[in-house]
Every structure is written in C-alpha cells, then in structure tokens.
XYZ file of C-alpha atoms in Angstrom:
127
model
C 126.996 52.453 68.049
C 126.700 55.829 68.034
C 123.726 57.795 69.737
C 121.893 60.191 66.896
C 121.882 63.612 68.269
C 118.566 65.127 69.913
C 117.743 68.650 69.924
C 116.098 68.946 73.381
C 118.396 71.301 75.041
C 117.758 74.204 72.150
C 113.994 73.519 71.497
C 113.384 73.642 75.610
C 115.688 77.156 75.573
C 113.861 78.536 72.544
C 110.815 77.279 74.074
C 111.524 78.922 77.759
C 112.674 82.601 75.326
C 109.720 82.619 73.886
C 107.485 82.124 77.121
C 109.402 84.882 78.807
C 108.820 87.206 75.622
C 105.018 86.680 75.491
C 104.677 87.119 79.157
C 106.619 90.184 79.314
C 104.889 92.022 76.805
C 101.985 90.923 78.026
C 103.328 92.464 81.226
C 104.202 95.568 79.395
C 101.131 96.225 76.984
C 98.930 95.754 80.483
C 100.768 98.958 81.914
C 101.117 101.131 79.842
C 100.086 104.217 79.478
C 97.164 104.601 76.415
C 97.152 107.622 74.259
C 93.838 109.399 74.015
C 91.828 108.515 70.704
C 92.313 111.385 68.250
C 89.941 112.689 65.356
C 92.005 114.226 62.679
C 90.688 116.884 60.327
C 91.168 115.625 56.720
C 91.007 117.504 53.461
C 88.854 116.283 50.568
C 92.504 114.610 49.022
C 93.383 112.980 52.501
C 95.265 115.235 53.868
C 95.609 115.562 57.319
C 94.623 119.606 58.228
C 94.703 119.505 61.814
C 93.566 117.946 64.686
C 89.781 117.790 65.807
C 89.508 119.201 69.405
C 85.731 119.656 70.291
C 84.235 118.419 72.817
C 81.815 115.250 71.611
C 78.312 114.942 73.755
C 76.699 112.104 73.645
C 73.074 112.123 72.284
C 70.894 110.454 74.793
C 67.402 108.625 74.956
C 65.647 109.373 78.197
C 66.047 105.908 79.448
C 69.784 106.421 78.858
C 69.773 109.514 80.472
C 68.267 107.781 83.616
C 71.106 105.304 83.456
C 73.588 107.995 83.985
C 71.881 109.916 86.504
C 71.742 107.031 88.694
C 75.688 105.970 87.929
C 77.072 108.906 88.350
C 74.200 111.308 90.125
C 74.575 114.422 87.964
C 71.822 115.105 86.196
C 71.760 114.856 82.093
C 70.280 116.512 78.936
C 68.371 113.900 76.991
C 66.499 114.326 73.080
C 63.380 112.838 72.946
C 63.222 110.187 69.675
C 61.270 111.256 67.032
C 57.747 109.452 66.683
C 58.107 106.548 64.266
C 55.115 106.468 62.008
C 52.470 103.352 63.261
C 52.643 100.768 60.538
C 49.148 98.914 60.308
C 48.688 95.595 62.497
C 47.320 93.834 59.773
C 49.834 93.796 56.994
C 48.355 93.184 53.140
C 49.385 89.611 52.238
C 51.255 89.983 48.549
C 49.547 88.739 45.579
C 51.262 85.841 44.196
C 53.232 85.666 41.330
C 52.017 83.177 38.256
C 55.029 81.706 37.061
C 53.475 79.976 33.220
C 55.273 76.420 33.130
C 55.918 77.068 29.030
C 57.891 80.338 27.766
C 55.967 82.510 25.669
C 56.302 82.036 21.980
C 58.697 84.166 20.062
C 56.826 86.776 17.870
C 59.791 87.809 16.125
C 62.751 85.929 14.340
C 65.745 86.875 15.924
C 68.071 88.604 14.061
C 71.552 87.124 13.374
C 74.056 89.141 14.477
C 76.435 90.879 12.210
C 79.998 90.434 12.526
C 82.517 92.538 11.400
C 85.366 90.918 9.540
C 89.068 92.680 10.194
C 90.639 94.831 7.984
C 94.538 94.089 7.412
C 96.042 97.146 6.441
C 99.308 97.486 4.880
C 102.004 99.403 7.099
C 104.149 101.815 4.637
C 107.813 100.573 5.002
C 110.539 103.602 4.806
C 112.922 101.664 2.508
C-alpha cells in the first residue's frame, strides 16, 4: 500500500514565512521614524490650498495648568471656565401624561381617496 501524501513540510515553511514576516514588520513599524501630523488648508470644494503651519496652544483649565507646571516646571497661561448657570436643587417633577384607554370618536367621515385612472395615449406612427 501506498502512503497518501501529507503536506507538513510546506504548511510548517509557510507557517515559519509568515512568522518571520509579522515579526519583522513588527520590528520595522517599531523603528521607524513617524512623520509629524499635518493640518492641510482645504478649499470649500476639497481642495487642498496649502499646508496649515501655526503654532496650536493648548487651552487650559487652571487645574491643568498646575499639572504642567509641576511636569515640566515652566510656568503656563491658563483661561478660567466660564460660570455655568446654577440649576435649582429641587427639580419640578413632570406632570404625567393621561393616556385615555379608548380613541376618540371620529367627528368626520373620512373621505375616500380619489384615484386617478391612466390615460393611454396614442403615439403618432410616421408610416
């Protein structure tokens, strides 16, 4: 008898290819080198006008601000938040809605609607 033929040998060096593959680009996406992000101007049609190079401060809370003085010990502009208008403790509980178990009684007899039948009309022929 006849052995039937495995495939062991090419599914282990498929298998060993594609190992090597993930863990060198896993090497290479690790090292290299990342492109700063980049804002591009765009027209009202999508068009790409330039490239947006100003400088982008961050907007800070005071507590944030304190956070960065510490970390990095430079000291930091900070807005103070706008007051949020005091909603009252005690909120107004809603009325409830009175759902009637029957639907009211139709005052008026619906009207049946009108449907227009299709005119055929005759195509003239150029005989």
């Amino acid at each position: 008898m006849q052995k039937k033929p495995t495939h062991t040998l090419p599914v282990a060096i498929c298998a060993a290819i594609l190992a090597g593959g993930a863990i060198l680009l896993a090497i290479l996406m690790a090292t290299r080198e990342m492109a700063p992000p980049r804002k591009y101007e765009v027209d009202m049609s999508g068009g790409v006008i330039g490239i947006d190079t100003t400088t982008k401060i961050p907007v800070l809370t005071k507590e944030e601000a304190k956070e960065v003085e510490v970390k990095e010990n430079k000291k930091v502009d900070y807005v103070e938040p706008e007051p949020q208008p005091q909603e009252p403790t005690e909120a107004a509980a809603p009325e409830p809605v009175i759902v009637p178990s029957t639907p009211p009684a139709a005052t008026e007899d619906p009207k049946e609607p009108t449907v227009k039948v299709p005119q055929i009309e005759q195509i003239p022929t150029g005989n």
